[in-house]
PDB file of C-alpha atoms and ligand atoms in Angstrom:
ATOM      1  CA  UNK A   1     -78.332  53.446 172.639  1.00 96.00           C
ATOM      2  CA  UNK A   2     -81.280  54.661 174.626  1.00 93.00           C
ATOM      3  CA  UNK A   3     -81.414  55.273 178.368  1.00 91.00           C
ATOM      4  CA  UNK A   4     -82.537  57.628 181.007  1.00 92.00           C
ATOM      5  CA  UNK A   5     -78.820  58.347 181.534  1.00 95.00           C
ATOM      6  CA  UNK A   6     -79.715  59.755 184.913  1.00 95.00           C
ATOM      7  CA  UNK A   7     -76.775  60.162 185.004  1.00 97.00           C
ATOM      8  CA  UNK A   8     -74.582  58.314 182.011  1.00 98.00           C
ATOM      9  CA  UNK A   9     -71.903  56.187 183.377  1.00 97.00           C
ATOM     10  CA  UNK A  10     -69.036  53.806 182.244  1.00 97.00           C
ATOM     11  CA  UNK A  11     -71.490  50.827 182.078  1.00 95.00           C
ATOM     12  CA  UNK A  12     -73.356  52.595 179.173  1.00 96.00           C
ATOM     13  CA  UNK A  13     -70.210  53.796 177.565  1.00 97.00           C
ATOM     14  CA  UNK A  14     -68.526  50.128 177.813  1.00 96.00           C
ATOM     15  CA  UNK A  15     -71.853  48.553 176.477  1.00 96.00           C
ATOM     16  CA  UNK A  16     -71.932  50.902 173.621  1.00 97.00           C
ATOM     17  CA  UNK A  17     -68.136  50.648 172.558  1.00 97.00           C
ATOM     18  CA  UNK A  18     -68.331  46.740 172.849  1.00 96.00           C
ATOM     19  CA  UNK A  19     -71.542  46.775 170.528  1.00 97.00           C
ATOM     20  CA  UNK A  20     -69.865  49.264 168.060  1.00 97.00           C
ATOM     21  CA  UNK A  21     -66.753  47.047 167.528  1.00 97.00           C
ATOM     22  CA  UNK A  22     -68.543  43.823 167.600  1.00 96.00           C
ATOM     23  CA  UNK A  23     -71.334  44.813 164.890  1.00 97.00           C
ATOM     24  CA  UNK A  24     -68.961  47.148 163.049  1.00 97.00           C
ATOM     25  CA  UNK A  25     -71.100  50.061 163.592  1.00 97.00           C
ATOM     26  CA  UNK A  26     -70.287  53.518 162.024  1.00 97.00           C
ATOM     27  CA  UNK A  27     -71.753  55.426 164.792  1.00 97.00           C
ATOM     28  CA  UNK A  28     -73.420  55.233 167.974  1.00 98.00           C
ATOM     29  CA  UNK A  29     -76.025  57.779 168.969  1.00 98.00           C
ATOM     30  CA  UNK A  30     -76.732  58.092 172.634  1.00 98.00           C
ATOM     31  CA  UNK A  31     -80.411  58.998 173.061  1.00 96.00           C
ATOM     32  CA  UNK A  32     -81.452  60.334 176.489  1.00 95.00           C
ATOM     33  CA  UNK A  33     -85.277  59.540 176.919  1.00 91.00           C
ATOM     34  CA  UNK A  34     -87.352  62.451 176.917  1.00 85.00           C
ATOM     35  CA  UNK A  35     -90.350  61.510 178.992  1.00 66.00           C
ATOM     36  CA  UNK A  36     -90.102  57.613 179.571  1.00 58.00           C
ATOM     37  CA  UNK A  37     -93.424  55.962 179.738  1.00 60.00           C
ATOM     38  CA  UNK A  38     -92.193  53.303 182.147  1.00 63.00           C
ATOM     39  CA  UNK A  39     -90.447  55.712 184.700  1.00 61.00           C
ATOM     40  CA  UNK A  40     -93.502  57.831 185.628  1.00 59.00           C
ATOM     41  CA  UNK A  41     -92.958  59.594 188.842  1.00 60.00           C
ATOM     42  CA  UNK A  42     -89.419  58.691 189.492  1.00 61.00           C
ATOM     43  CA  UNK A  43     -87.030  61.573 190.565  1.00 60.00           C
ATOM     44  CA  UNK A  44     -85.269  62.262 187.339  1.00 67.00           C
ATOM     45  CA  UNK A  45     -83.275  65.375 186.978  1.00 80.00           C
ATOM     46  CA  UNK A  46     -83.776  68.183 184.112  1.00 87.00           C
ATOM     47  CA  UNK A  47     -83.758  66.697 180.700  1.00 91.00           C
ATOM     48  CA  UNK A  48     -81.234  69.261 179.556  1.00 93.00           C
ATOM     49  CA  UNK A  49     -79.004  68.238 182.508  1.00 95.00           C
ATOM     50  CA  UNK A  50     -79.050  64.564 181.293  1.00 96.00           C
ATOM     51  CA  UNK A  51     -78.563  65.781 177.757  1.00 97.00           C
ATOM     52  CA  UNK A  52     -75.538  67.832 178.969  1.00 98.00           C
ATOM     53  CA  UNK A  53     -74.010  64.871 180.672  1.00 98.00           C
ATOM     54  CA  UNK A  54     -74.473  62.695 177.809  1.00 98.00           C
ATOM     55  CA  UNK A  55     -72.656  65.257 175.525  1.00 98.00           C
ATOM     56  CA  UNK A  56     -69.785  65.503 177.865  1.00 98.00           C
ATOM     57  CA  UNK A  57     -69.528  61.645 178.251  1.00 98.00           C
ATOM     58  CA  UNK A  58     -69.441  61.055 174.441  1.00 98.00           C
ATOM     59  CA  UNK A  59     -67.034  63.959 173.596  1.00 97.00           C
ATOM     60  CA  UNK A  60     -63.891  61.947 173.670  1.00 96.00           C
ATOM     61  CA  UNK A  61     -64.928  59.243 171.275  1.00 97.00           C
ATOM     62  CA  UNK A  62     -65.094  60.235 167.551  1.00 97.00           C
ATOM     63  CA  UNK A  63     -67.631  57.692 166.878  1.00 97.00           C
ATOM     64  CA  UNK A  64     -70.223  58.572 169.584  1.00 98.00           C
ATOM     65  CA  UNK A  65     -72.722  61.296 169.469  1.00 98.00           C
ATOM     66  CA  UNK A  66     -75.429  62.567 171.841  1.00 98.00           C
ATOM     67  CA  UNK A  67     -78.966  62.887 170.036  1.00 97.00           C
ATOM     68  CA  UNK A  68     -81.845  65.099 171.190  1.00 96.00           C
ATOM     69  CA  UNK A  69     -84.213  63.364 169.080  1.00 95.00           C
ATOM     70  CA  UNK A  70     -86.364  61.955 172.101  1.00 94.00           C
ATOM     71  CA  UNK A  71     -85.919  65.075 174.270  1.00 93.00           C
ATOM     72  CA  UNK A  72     -87.225  67.365 171.540  1.00 93.00           C
ATOM     73  CA  UNK A  73     -90.194  65.360 170.900  1.00 89.00           C
ATOM     74  CA  UNK A  74     -93.512  66.085 172.679  1.00 81.00           C
ATOM     75  CA  UNK A  75     -95.251  63.477 174.743  1.00 80.00           C
ATOM     76  CA  UNK A  76     -94.080  59.958 175.781  1.00 81.00           C
ATOM     77  CA  UNK A  77     -90.991  58.523 174.316  1.00 80.00           C
ATOM     78  CA  UNK A  78     -91.936  55.418 172.340  1.00 90.00           C
ATOM     79  CA  UNK A  79     -88.900  53.415 170.627  1.00 93.00           C
ATOM     80  CA  UNK A  80     -90.809  52.923 167.435  1.00 95.00           C
ATOM     81  CA  UNK A  81     -91.314  56.635 166.858  1.00 95.00           C
ATOM     82  CA  UNK A  82     -87.364  56.982 167.518  1.00 95.00           C
ATOM     83  CA  UNK A  83     -86.538  54.091 165.185  1.00 96.00           C
ATOM     84  CA  UNK A  84     -88.818  55.470 162.290  1.00 96.00           C
ATOM     85  CA  UNK A  85     -87.513  58.897 162.776  1.00 96.00           C
ATOM     86  CA  UNK A  86     -83.846  57.940 162.591  1.00 97.00           C
ATOM     87  CA  UNK A  87     -84.595  55.734 159.541  1.00 96.00           C
ATOM     88  CA  UNK A  88     -85.921  58.799 157.857  1.00 97.00           C
ATOM     89  CA  UNK A  89     -83.012  61.153 158.770  1.00 96.00           C
ATOM     90  CA  UNK A  90     -80.332  58.525 157.639  1.00 96.00           C
ATOM     91  CA  UNK A  91     -82.230  56.923 154.651  1.00 97.00           C
ATOM     92  CA  UNK A  92     -83.346  53.566 153.906  1.00 95.00           C
ATOM     93  CA  UNK A  93     -79.715  52.246 153.036  1.00 96.00           C
ATOM     94  CA  UNK A  94     -78.738  52.828 156.739  1.00 97.00           C
ATOM     95  CA  UNK A  95     -79.093  49.930 158.885  1.00 97.00           C
ATOM     96  CA  UNK A  96     -80.263  50.798 162.445  1.00 98.00           C
ATOM     97  CA  UNK A  97     -79.485  48.877 165.535  1.00 98.00           C
ATOM     98  CA  UNK A  98     -81.128  49.498 169.001  1.00 97.00           C
ATOM     99  CA  UNK A  99     -78.877  48.822 171.752  1.00 96.00           C
ATOM    100  CA  UNK A 100     -79.925  48.628 175.504  1.00 92.00           C
ATOM    101  CA  UNK A 101     -79.592  46.231 178.405  1.00 91.00           C
ATOM    102  CA  UNK A 102     -80.864  42.634 178.097  1.00 92.00           C
ATOM    103  CA  UNK A 103     -83.490  43.299 181.062  1.00 88.00           C
ATOM    104  CA  UNK A 104     -85.327  45.750 178.819  1.00 88.00           C
ATOM    105  CA  UNK A 105     -86.551  43.088 176.475  1.00 92.00           C
ATOM    106  CA  UNK A 106     -88.514  41.062 179.020  1.00 90.00           C
ATOM    107  CA  UNK A 107     -91.529  42.764 178.118  1.00 88.00           C
ATOM    108  CA  UNK A 108     -91.019  43.481 174.625  1.00 92.00           C
ATOM    109  CA  UNK A 109     -94.449  42.327 173.432  1.00 90.00           C
ATOM    110  CA  UNK A 110     -96.146  45.065 175.678  1.00 91.00           C
ATOM    111  CA  UNK A 111     -93.969  48.005 173.930  1.00 92.00           C
ATOM    112  CA  UNK A 112     -95.788  50.562 172.004  1.00 93.00           C
ATOM    113  CA  UNK A 113     -96.806  49.140 168.557  1.00 96.00           C
ATOM    114  CA  UNK A 114     -94.761  46.148 169.447  1.00 94.00           C
ATOM    115  CA  UNK A 115     -95.445  44.043 166.146  1.00 94.00           C
ATOM    116  CA  UNK A 116     -94.338  46.870 163.883  1.00 95.00           C
ATOM    117  CA  UNK A 117     -91.439  47.622 166.312  1.00 95.00           C
ATOM    118  CA  UNK A 118     -90.189  43.893 166.118  1.00 95.00           C
ATOM    119  CA  UNK A 119     -89.291  44.341 162.660  1.00 94.00           C
ATOM    120  CA  UNK A 120     -88.256  48.051 162.476  1.00 95.00           C
ATOM    121  CA  UNK A 121     -84.403  47.399 163.298  1.00 96.00           C
ATOM    122  CA  UNK A 122     -81.837  44.965 164.749  1.00 97.00           C
ATOM    123  CA  UNK A 123     -81.993  44.612 168.372  1.00 97.00           C
ATOM    124  CA  UNK A 124     -78.975  44.304 170.635  1.00 97.00           C
ATOM    125  CA  UNK A 125     -79.303  43.108 174.240  1.00 95.00           C
ATOM    126  CA  UNK A 126     -76.286  43.738 176.365  1.00 93.00           C
ATOM    127  CA  UNK A 127     -75.943  40.972 179.044  1.00 90.00           C
ATOM    128  CA  UNK A 128     -73.443  41.089 182.059  1.00 81.00           C
ATOM    129  CA  UNK A 129     -71.913  37.858 183.371  1.00 80.00           C
ATOM    130  CA  UNK A 130     -74.414  35.966 185.431  1.00 83.00           C
ATOM    131  CA  UNK A 131     -77.260  37.180 183.332  1.00 87.00           C
ATOM    132  CA  UNK A 132     -79.799  34.220 182.986  1.00 90.00           C
ATOM    133  CA  UNK A 133     -80.129  34.206 179.210  1.00 89.00           C
ATOM    134  CA  UNK A 134     -82.304  31.148 178.909  1.00 91.00           C
ATOM    135  CA  UNK A 135     -84.817  32.857 181.025  1.00 92.00           C
ATOM    136  CA  UNK A 136     -85.011  35.719 178.603  1.00 92.00           C
ATOM    137  CA  UNK A 137     -85.226  33.476 175.573  1.00 91.00           C
ATOM    138  CA  UNK A 138     -88.267  31.709 177.174  1.00 91.00           C
ATOM    139  CA  UNK A 139     -89.829  35.221 177.580  1.00 89.00           C
ATOM    140  CA  UNK A 140     -88.871  36.305 174.139  1.00 91.00           C
ATOM    141  CA  UNK A 141     -90.693  33.331 172.662  1.00 91.00           C
ATOM    142  CA  UNK A 142     -93.856  35.285 173.218  1.00 87.00           C
ATOM    143  CA  UNK A 143     -92.374  38.185 171.034  1.00 91.00           C
ATOM    144  CA  UNK A 144     -91.306  36.003 168.336  1.00 91.00           C
ATOM    145  CA  UNK A 145     -94.819  34.587 168.183  1.00 90.00           C
ATOM    146  CA  UNK A 146     -95.988  38.002 167.824  1.00 91.00           C
ATOM    147  CA  UNK A 147     -93.632  38.792 164.852  1.00 93.00           C
ATOM    148  CA  UNK A 148     -91.207  35.990 163.432  1.00 94.00           C
ATOM    149  CA  UNK A 149     -89.110  38.778 161.759  1.00 95.00           C
ATOM    150  CA  UNK A 150     -87.826  39.974 165.176  1.00 95.00           C
ATOM    151  CA  UNK A 151     -84.050  39.996 165.059  1.00 95.00           C
ATOM    152  CA  UNK A 152     -82.383  40.101 168.459  1.00 95.00           C
ATOM    153  CA  UNK A 153     -78.538  39.557 169.291  1.00 95.00           C
ATOM    154  CA  UNK A 154     -76.757  39.120 172.524  1.00 94.00           C
ATOM    155  CA  UNK A 155     -73.915  40.928 173.374  1.00 94.00           C
ATOM    156  CA  UNK A 156     -71.755  39.903 176.239  1.00 91.00           C
ATOM    157  CA  UNK A 157     -70.303  43.052 178.131  1.00 91.00           C
ATOM    158  CA  UNK A 158     -67.569  42.886 180.633  1.00 85.00           C
ATOM    159  CA  UNK A 159     -68.874  42.786 184.429  1.00 76.00           C
ATOM    160  CA  UNK A 160     -69.492  46.159 185.405  1.00 82.00           C
ATOM    161  CA  UNK A 161     -71.860  46.509 188.174  1.00 85.00           C
ATOM    162  CA  UNK A 162     -72.247  50.395 187.924  1.00 92.00           C
ATOM    163  CA  UNK A 163     -75.680  51.570 187.685  1.00 93.00           C
ATOM    164  CA  UNK A 164     -77.318  55.130 187.844  1.00 95.00           C
ATOM    165  CA  UNK A 165     -79.262  54.501 190.879  1.00 95.00           C
ATOM    166  CA  UNK A 166     -76.062  53.517 192.854  1.00 96.00           C
ATOM    167  CA  UNK A 167     -74.425  56.651 191.793  1.00 97.00           C
ATOM    168  CA  UNK A 168     -77.435  58.835 192.718  1.00 96.00           C
ATOM    169  CA  UNK A 169     -77.583  57.152 196.108  1.00 97.00           C
ATOM    170  CA  UNK A 170     -73.757  57.525 196.587  1.00 98.00           C
ATOM    171  CA  UNK A 171     -74.166  61.260 196.131  1.00 97.00           C
ATOM    172  CA  UNK A 172     -77.080  61.590 198.524  1.00 95.00           C
ATOM    173  CA  UNK A 173     -74.984  59.865 200.920  1.00 96.00           C
ATOM    174  CA  UNK A 174     -71.884  62.063 200.378  1.00 96.00           C
ATOM    175  CA  UNK A 175     -69.854  59.257 198.946  1.00 97.00           C
ATOM    176  CA  UNK A 176     -67.370  59.423 196.171  1.00 98.00           C
ATOM    177  CA  UNK A 177     -68.447  58.651 192.541  1.00 98.00           C
ATOM    178  CA  UNK A 178     -64.855  58.871 191.110  1.00 98.00           C
ATOM    179  CA  UNK A 179     -64.148  56.387 188.462  1.00 97.00           C
ATOM    180  CA  UNK A 180     -67.723  55.189 187.953  1.00 98.00           C
ATOM    181  CA  UNK A 181     -68.219  57.752 185.201  1.00 98.00           C
ATOM    182  CA  UNK A 182     -66.218  60.301 183.026  1.00 98.00           C
ATOM    183  CA  UNK A 183     -64.662  62.915 185.061  1.00 98.00           C
ATOM    184  CA  UNK A 184     -66.121  65.558 183.091  1.00 98.00           C
ATOM    185  CA  UNK A 185     -69.600  64.232 183.984  1.00 98.00           C
ATOM    186  CA  UNK A 186     -68.789  64.120 187.661  1.00 98.00           C
ATOM    187  CA  UNK A 187     -67.553  67.569 187.596  1.00 98.00           C
ATOM    188  CA  UNK A 188     -70.816  68.794 185.999  1.00 98.00           C
ATOM    189  CA  UNK A 189     -72.743  66.929 188.770  1.00 97.00           C
ATOM    190  CA  UNK A 190     -70.810  68.628 191.587  1.00 97.00           C
ATOM    191  CA  UNK A 191     -70.949  71.945 189.926  1.00 97.00           C
ATOM    192  CA  UNK A 192     -74.830  71.980 189.500  1.00 95.00           C
ATOM    193  CA  UNK A 193     -75.222  70.096 192.829  1.00 95.00           C
ATOM    194  CA  UNK A 194     -77.289  67.289 191.024  1.00 95.00           C
ATOM    195  CA  UNK A 195     -78.758  64.415 192.976  1.00 95.00           C
ATOM    196  CA  UNK A 196     -77.846  66.230 196.363  1.00 94.00           C
ATOM    197  CA  UNK A 197     -80.076  65.613 199.452  1.00 87.00           C
ATOM    198  CA  UNK A 198     -82.349  68.628 199.519  1.00 77.00           C
TER     199      UNK A 198
HETATM  200  P1  LIG B   1     -81.006  53.058 186.847  1.00 82.62           P
HETATM  201  O1  LIG B   1     -79.997  52.476 188.040  1.00 82.62           O
HETATM  202  O2  LIG B   1     -81.702  54.322 187.263  1.00 82.62           O
HETATM  203  O3  LIG B   1     -82.070  51.998 186.378  1.00 82.62           O
HETATM  204  P2  LIG B   1     -79.155  52.470 184.684  1.00 82.62           P
HETATM  205  O4  LIG B   1     -77.983  52.515 185.158  1.00 82.62           O
HETATM  206  O5  LIG B   1     -79.798  51.024 184.614  1.00 82.62           O
HETATM  207  O6  LIG B   1     -80.241  53.373 185.646  1.00 82.62           O
HETATM  208  P3  LIG B   1     -80.288  53.353 182.253  1.00 82.62           P
HETATM  209  O7  LIG B   1     -80.126  54.830 181.910  1.00 82.62           O
HETATM  210  O8  LIG B   1     -81.916  52.950 182.943  1.00 82.62           O
HETATM  211  O9  LIG B   1     -79.357  53.378 183.543  1.00 82.62           O
HETATM  212  O10 LIG B   1     -79.916  52.306 181.325  1.00 82.62           O
HETATM  213  C1  LIG B   1     -80.061  52.229 179.937  1.00 82.62           C
HETATM  214  C2  LIG B   1     -79.767  50.889 179.465  1.00 82.62           C
HETATM  215  O11 LIG B   1     -78.258  50.575 179.680  1.00 82.62           O
HETATM  216  C3  LIG B   1     -80.629  49.989 180.205  1.00 82.62           C
HETATM  217  O12 LIG B   1     -81.161  48.975 179.410  1.00 82.62           O
HETATM  218  C4  LIG B   1     -79.554  49.351 181.397  1.00 82.62           C
HETATM  219  O13 LIG B   1     -79.891  47.740 181.201  1.00 82.62           O
HETATM  220  C5  LIG B   1     -78.199  49.257 180.617  1.00 82.62           C
HETATM  221  N1  LIG B   1     -77.096  49.395 181.379  1.00 82.62           N
HETATM  222  C6  LIG B   1     -77.178  50.162 182.493  1.00 82.62           C
HETATM  223  N2  LIG B   1     -75.988  50.000 183.170  1.00 82.62           N
HETATM  224  C7  LIG B   1     -75.277  49.006 182.468  1.00 82.62           C
HETATM  225  C8  LIG B   1     -74.193  48.341 182.800  1.00 82.62           C
HETATM  226  N3  LIG B   1     -73.405  48.507 183.907  1.00 82.62           N
HETATM  227  N4  LIG B   1     -73.851  47.442 182.068  1.00 82.62           N
HETATM  228  C9  LIG B   1     -74.421  47.017 180.903  1.00 82.62           C
HETATM  229  N5  LIG B   1     -75.690  47.514 180.595  1.00 82.62           N
HETATM  230  C10 LIG B   1     -76.084  48.513 181.578  1.00 82.62           C
HETATM  231 MG1  LIG B   2     -81.801  50.477 185.015  1.00 82.62          MG
END
């Protein structure tokens, strides 16, 4: 499961747990992005802070792990490179699934090395109630034309309107972020004064 995790929250964790159960996965790796090509210029806290918060968030789940694979790579983080690297680490017998929010798949045909990427693993698109699946399917038609081997499954995740941007905004405005993310992550944010107004 990839994301900026700026910060990680219960929306990410519920999505991963739902995917793990539904697709009978052995493990879920949470992979904070290193240098996201599509988020140039946005305020992002230090990479190590995002990694630390991810470690804290996954600690209590024996099947969840945090991975430094994208953080430790130089240059921009491209999904294709991550998937190839994971396939190498875990071997050809291991099936890799790529979990992320359904919104991420809208422009799949523009992703780096899109054609190869599309057949590199099983894609899982997490949707929240109210998400317009038909609209995404229309847009995915282009991707399937590009590579008919594209395998993408939808996963309905319980309604959680939590987002990292909302959490950051709450902190800036001095509002509570309790119960939106694990207490350990909340404590880390407050201890190091992350996201506070300068
Ligand atoms: P931001 O508000 O800064 O965009 P975010 O909360 O969307 O952050 P990301 O790190 O960008 O967090 O998310 C990684 C992936 O997890 C994205 O594909 C996103 O759609 C998905 N996601 C985020 N929050 C939820 C949620 N509450 N339920 C389901 N999926 C989510
Ligand atoms: Mg987002």
